[in-house]
Amino acid sequence: MADGSIGTATVMFTDLVGSTEIRSRVGEDAAETFRAVHDEVLGDAIAANGGVVVKHLGDGLMATFPSAAGAVAAAVAMQQELDL
């Protein structure tokens, strides 16, 4: 941890399933717009639940949370928002 303390962190990886198929079906511009909105939704859910986006992975994200509960809450929020 940044302050030198010892603790447990939870790491989350996400993946936009079917991103290659989406890209070939709708085209590069539309797929990039879709991916940007997707990443924004995920980033908002991560931040709202105490997490930090560590790295963008093309069609996914890597994030860390100080607790497993925060990661689970973020995952639920992501699913609910993306289902809309």
Short mmCIF file of N, CA and C in Angstrom, two decimals:
data_model
loop_
_atom_site.label_atom_id
_atom_site.label_comp_id
_atom_site.label_asym_id
_atom_site.label_seq_id
_atom_site.Cartn_x
_atom_site.Cartn_y
_atom_site.Cartn_z
N MET A 1 0.83 -1.17 0.00
CA MET A 1 0.00 0.00 0.00
C MET A 1 0.88 1.24 0.00
N ALA A 2 0.35 2.31 -0.51
CA ALA A 2 1.13 3.53 -0.70
C ALA A 2 1.65 4.10 0.61
N ASP A 3 0.93 3.95 1.70
CA ASP A 3 1.35 4.53 2.97
C ASP A 3 2.25 3.60 3.77
N GLY A 4 2.63 2.47 3.22
CA GLY A 4 3.52 1.53 3.88
C GLY A 4 2.80 0.52 4.75
N SER A 5 1.50 0.64 4.91
CA SER A 5 0.77 -0.33 5.72
C SER A 5 0.55 -1.62 4.93
N ILE A 6 0.27 -2.65 5.66
CA ILE A 6 0.03 -3.96 5.05
C ILE A 6 -1.47 -4.23 5.10
N GLY A 7 -2.00 -4.74 4.01
CA GLY A 7 -3.42 -5.05 3.97
C GLY A 7 -3.73 -5.92 2.78
N THR A 8 -4.98 -6.13 2.57
CA THR A 8 -5.44 -6.93 1.45
C THR A 8 -6.10 -6.03 0.43
N ALA A 9 -5.79 -6.28 -0.82
CA ALA A 9 -6.44 -5.56 -1.91
C ALA A 9 -7.17 -6.58 -2.77
N THR A 10 -8.24 -6.14 -3.39
CA THR A 10 -8.98 -6.98 -4.31
C THR A 10 -8.75 -6.43 -5.71
N VAL A 11 -8.40 -7.31 -6.64
CA VAL A 11 -8.14 -6.92 -8.01
C VAL A 11 -9.27 -7.43 -8.89
N MET A 12 -9.79 -6.55 -9.75
CA MET A 12 -10.87 -6.91 -10.66
C MET A 12 -10.39 -6.71 -12.10
N PHE A 13 -10.69 -7.68 -12.93
CA PHE A 13 -10.47 -7.56 -14.38
C PHE A 13 -11.83 -7.64 -15.06
N THR A 14 -12.05 -6.78 -16.05
CA THR A 14 -13.28 -6.84 -16.83
C THR A 14 -12.92 -7.13 -18.28
N ASP A 15 -13.91 -7.60 -19.02
CA ASP A 15 -13.73 -7.88 -20.44
C ASP A 15 -15.05 -7.62 -21.15
N LEU A 16 -14.99 -6.89 -22.24
CA LEU A 16 -16.16 -6.65 -23.06
C LEU A 16 -16.31 -7.84 -23.99
N VAL A 17 -17.16 -8.77 -23.62
CA VAL A 17 -17.33 -10.01 -24.37
C VAL A 17 -17.86 -9.71 -25.76
N GLY A 18 -17.25 -10.32 -26.76
CA GLY A 18 -17.70 -10.15 -28.13
C GLY A 18 -17.25 -8.86 -28.78
N SER A 19 -16.23 -8.20 -28.22
CA SER A 19 -15.82 -6.90 -28.75
C SER A 19 -15.33 -6.99 -30.20
N THR A 20 -14.66 -8.06 -30.55
CA THR A 20 -14.18 -8.20 -31.94
C THR A 20 -15.37 -8.34 -32.89
N GLU A 21 -16.36 -9.14 -32.50
CA GLU A 21 -17.56 -9.32 -33.33
C GLU A 21 -18.33 -8.00 -33.44
N ILE A 22 -18.44 -7.29 -32.34
CA ILE A 22 -19.14 -5.99 -32.37
C ILE A 22 -18.43 -5.04 -33.33
N ARG A 23 -17.11 -5.00 -33.24
CA ARG A 23 -16.31 -4.11 -34.09
C ARG A 23 -16.51 -4.44 -35.57
N SER A 24 -16.53 -5.71 -35.90
CA SER A 24 -16.70 -6.09 -37.31
C SER A 24 -18.13 -5.86 -37.79
N ARG A 25 -19.11 -5.95 -36.86
CA ARG A 25 -20.51 -5.79 -37.24
C ARG A 25 -20.90 -4.33 -37.41
N VAL A 26 -20.44 -3.45 -36.51
CA VAL A 26 -20.90 -2.06 -36.54
C VAL A 26 -19.88 -1.07 -37.09
N GLY A 27 -18.63 -1.52 -37.25
CA GLY A 27 -17.59 -0.63 -37.76
C GLY A 27 -16.77 -0.02 -36.64
N GLU A 28 -15.60 0.48 -37.03
CA GLU A 28 -14.64 1.00 -36.06
C GLU A 28 -15.17 2.18 -35.26
N ASP A 29 -15.76 3.16 -35.92
CA ASP A 29 -16.20 4.37 -35.22
C ASP A 29 -17.29 4.07 -34.20
N ALA A 30 -18.30 3.33 -34.60
CA ALA A 30 -19.39 3.00 -33.68
C ALA A 30 -18.88 2.11 -32.54
N ALA A 31 -18.00 1.18 -32.85
CA ALA A 31 -17.46 0.30 -31.82
C ALA A 31 -16.62 1.08 -30.82
N GLU A 32 -15.88 2.06 -31.29
CA GLU A 32 -15.07 2.88 -30.39
C GLU A 32 -15.96 3.73 -29.48
N THR A 33 -17.04 4.26 -30.02
CA THR A 33 -17.99 5.02 -29.22
C THR A 33 -18.62 4.12 -28.15
N PHE A 34 -19.03 2.93 -28.55
CA PHE A 34 -19.60 1.95 -27.63
C PHE A 34 -18.61 1.60 -26.52
N ARG A 35 -17.34 1.35 -26.89
CA ARG A 35 -16.32 0.99 -25.91
C ARG A 35 -16.08 2.14 -24.93
N ALA A 36 -16.07 3.38 -25.43
CA ALA A 36 -15.84 4.53 -24.56
C ALA A 36 -16.96 4.67 -23.53
N VAL A 37 -18.21 4.49 -23.96
CA VAL A 37 -19.34 4.56 -23.03
C VAL A 37 -19.25 3.41 -22.03
N HIS A 38 -18.93 2.22 -22.50
CA HIS A 38 -18.76 1.05 -21.65
C HIS A 38 -17.71 1.33 -20.58
N ASP A 39 -16.55 1.85 -20.97
CA ASP A 39 -15.48 2.15 -20.02
C ASP A 39 -15.89 3.22 -19.02
N GLU A 40 -16.68 4.19 -19.47
CA GLU A 40 -17.15 5.24 -18.56
C GLU A 40 -18.08 4.66 -17.50
N VAL A 41 -19.00 3.79 -17.92
CA VAL A 41 -19.91 3.15 -16.97
C VAL A 41 -19.11 2.34 -15.94
N LEU A 42 -18.15 1.56 -16.42
CA LEU A 42 -17.35 0.75 -15.51
C LEU A 42 -16.53 1.64 -14.58
N GLY A 43 -15.90 2.66 -15.12
CA GLY A 43 -15.09 3.56 -14.30
C GLY A 43 -15.90 4.25 -13.22
N ASP A 44 -17.12 4.68 -13.58
CA ASP A 44 -17.99 5.31 -12.59
C ASP A 44 -18.36 4.35 -11.47
N ALA A 45 -18.68 3.11 -11.81
CA ALA A 45 -19.04 2.10 -10.80
C ALA A 45 -17.84 1.77 -9.92
N ILE A 46 -16.68 1.71 -10.51
CA ILE A 46 -15.46 1.42 -9.75
C ILE A 46 -15.20 2.54 -8.74
N ALA A 47 -15.21 3.78 -9.22
CA ALA A 47 -14.94 4.93 -8.34
C ALA A 47 -15.99 5.07 -7.25
N ALA A 48 -17.25 4.84 -7.58
CA ALA A 48 -18.34 4.98 -6.61
C ALA A 48 -18.24 3.95 -5.48
N ASN A 49 -17.49 2.89 -5.71
CA ASN A 49 -17.38 1.84 -4.71
C ASN A 49 -15.97 1.71 -4.14
N GLY A 50 -15.23 2.82 -4.21
CA GLY A 50 -13.92 2.88 -3.56
C GLY A 50 -12.77 2.31 -4.33
N GLY A 51 -12.98 1.97 -5.60
CA GLY A 51 -11.93 1.37 -6.40
C GLY A 51 -11.18 2.39 -7.24
N VAL A 52 -10.10 1.92 -7.85
CA VAL A 52 -9.27 2.73 -8.72
C VAL A 52 -8.98 1.94 -9.99
N VAL A 53 -9.20 2.56 -11.15
CA VAL A 53 -8.82 1.92 -12.41
C VAL A 53 -7.30 2.01 -12.52
N VAL A 54 -6.66 0.85 -12.61
CA VAL A 54 -5.20 0.79 -12.68
C VAL A 54 -4.73 0.82 -14.12
N LYS A 55 -5.48 0.14 -14.99
CA LYS A 55 -5.02 0.01 -16.37
C LYS A 55 -6.20 -0.28 -17.29
N HIS A 56 -6.17 0.32 -18.48
CA HIS A 56 -7.11 -0.01 -19.53
C HIS A 56 -6.51 -1.14 -20.35
N LEU A 57 -7.31 -2.12 -20.69
CA LEU A 57 -6.83 -3.33 -21.36
C LEU A 57 -7.41 -3.49 -22.76
N GLY A 58 -7.67 -2.41 -23.44
CA GLY A 58 -8.26 -2.49 -24.78
C GLY A 58 -9.76 -2.63 -24.68
N ASP A 59 -10.23 -3.85 -24.39
CA ASP A 59 -11.67 -4.07 -24.26
C ASP A 59 -12.04 -4.42 -22.83
N GLY A 60 -11.25 -3.97 -21.87
CA GLY A 60 -11.52 -4.22 -20.47
C GLY A 60 -10.71 -3.30 -19.59
N LEU A 61 -10.85 -3.50 -18.29
CA LEU A 61 -10.15 -2.69 -17.31
C LEU A 61 -9.57 -3.58 -16.23
N MET A 62 -8.53 -3.09 -15.58
CA MET A 62 -8.01 -3.68 -14.35
C MET A 62 -8.21 -2.63 -13.27
N ALA A 63 -8.82 -3.03 -12.15
CA ALA A 63 -9.09 -2.11 -11.06
C ALA A 63 -8.73 -2.77 -9.74
N THR A 64 -8.42 -1.95 -8.75
CA THR A 64 -8.17 -2.45 -7.40
C THR A 64 -9.14 -1.81 -6.43
N PHE A 65 -9.44 -2.56 -5.38
CA PHE A 65 -10.35 -2.12 -4.33
C PHE A 65 -9.73 -2.45 -2.98
N PRO A 66 -10.00 -1.64 -1.97
CA PRO A 66 -9.48 -1.96 -0.64
C PRO A 66 -10.23 -3.10 0.04
N SER A 67 -11.36 -3.51 -0.54
CA SER A 67 -12.11 -4.63 0.05
C SER A 67 -12.83 -5.41 -1.05
N ALA A 68 -13.08 -6.67 -0.74
CA ALA A 68 -13.84 -7.50 -1.68
C ALA A 68 -15.27 -6.99 -1.80
N ALA A 69 -15.83 -6.47 -0.72
CA ALA A 69 -17.20 -5.96 -0.75
C ALA A 69 -17.34 -4.82 -1.74
N GLY A 70 -16.35 -3.94 -1.80
CA GLY A 70 -16.38 -2.84 -2.77
C GLY A 70 -16.34 -3.35 -4.20
N ALA A 71 -15.52 -4.37 -4.44
CA ALA A 71 -15.43 -4.96 -5.78
C ALA A 71 -16.74 -5.61 -6.20
N VAL A 72 -17.36 -6.33 -5.28
CA VAL A 72 -18.64 -6.98 -5.58
C VAL A 72 -19.72 -5.93 -5.84
N ALA A 73 -19.76 -4.89 -5.01
CA ALA A 73 -20.74 -3.83 -5.22
C ALA A 73 -20.53 -3.15 -6.57
N ALA A 74 -19.28 -2.94 -6.95
CA ALA A 74 -18.99 -2.34 -8.25
C ALA A 74 -19.44 -3.26 -9.39
N ALA A 75 -19.19 -4.55 -9.25
CA ALA A 75 -19.60 -5.51 -10.28
C ALA A 75 -21.11 -5.53 -10.45
N VAL A 76 -21.83 -5.48 -9.35
CA VAL A 76 -23.29 -5.45 -9.41
C VAL A 76 -23.75 -4.17 -10.10
N ALA A 77 -23.17 -3.03 -9.72
CA ALA A 77 -23.53 -1.75 -10.33
C ALA A 77 -23.24 -1.74 -11.82
N MET A 78 -22.12 -2.33 -12.21
CA MET A 78 -21.76 -2.41 -13.64
C MET A 78 -22.82 -3.20 -14.40
N GLN A 79 -23.17 -4.36 -13.89
CA GLN A 79 -24.15 -5.20 -14.57
C GLN A 79 -25.50 -4.51 -14.68
N GLN A 80 -25.92 -3.89 -13.61
CA GLN A 80 -27.22 -3.20 -13.62
C GLN A 80 -27.23 -2.06 -14.63
N GLU A 81 -26.19 -1.27 -14.64
CA GLU A 81 -26.13 -0.12 -15.55
C GLU A 81 -25.99 -0.57 -17.00
N LEU A 82 -25.19 -1.57 -17.26
CA LEU A 82 -25.00 -2.05 -18.64
C LEU A 82 -26.25 -2.74 -19.16
N ASP A 83 -27.03 -3.35 -18.27
CA ASP A 83 -28.28 -3.99 -18.69
C ASP A 83 -29.29 -2.96 -19.19
N LEU A 84 -29.17 -1.72 -18.69
CA LEU A 84 -30.09 -0.67 -19.14
C LEU A 84 -29.80 -0.34 -20.58
#
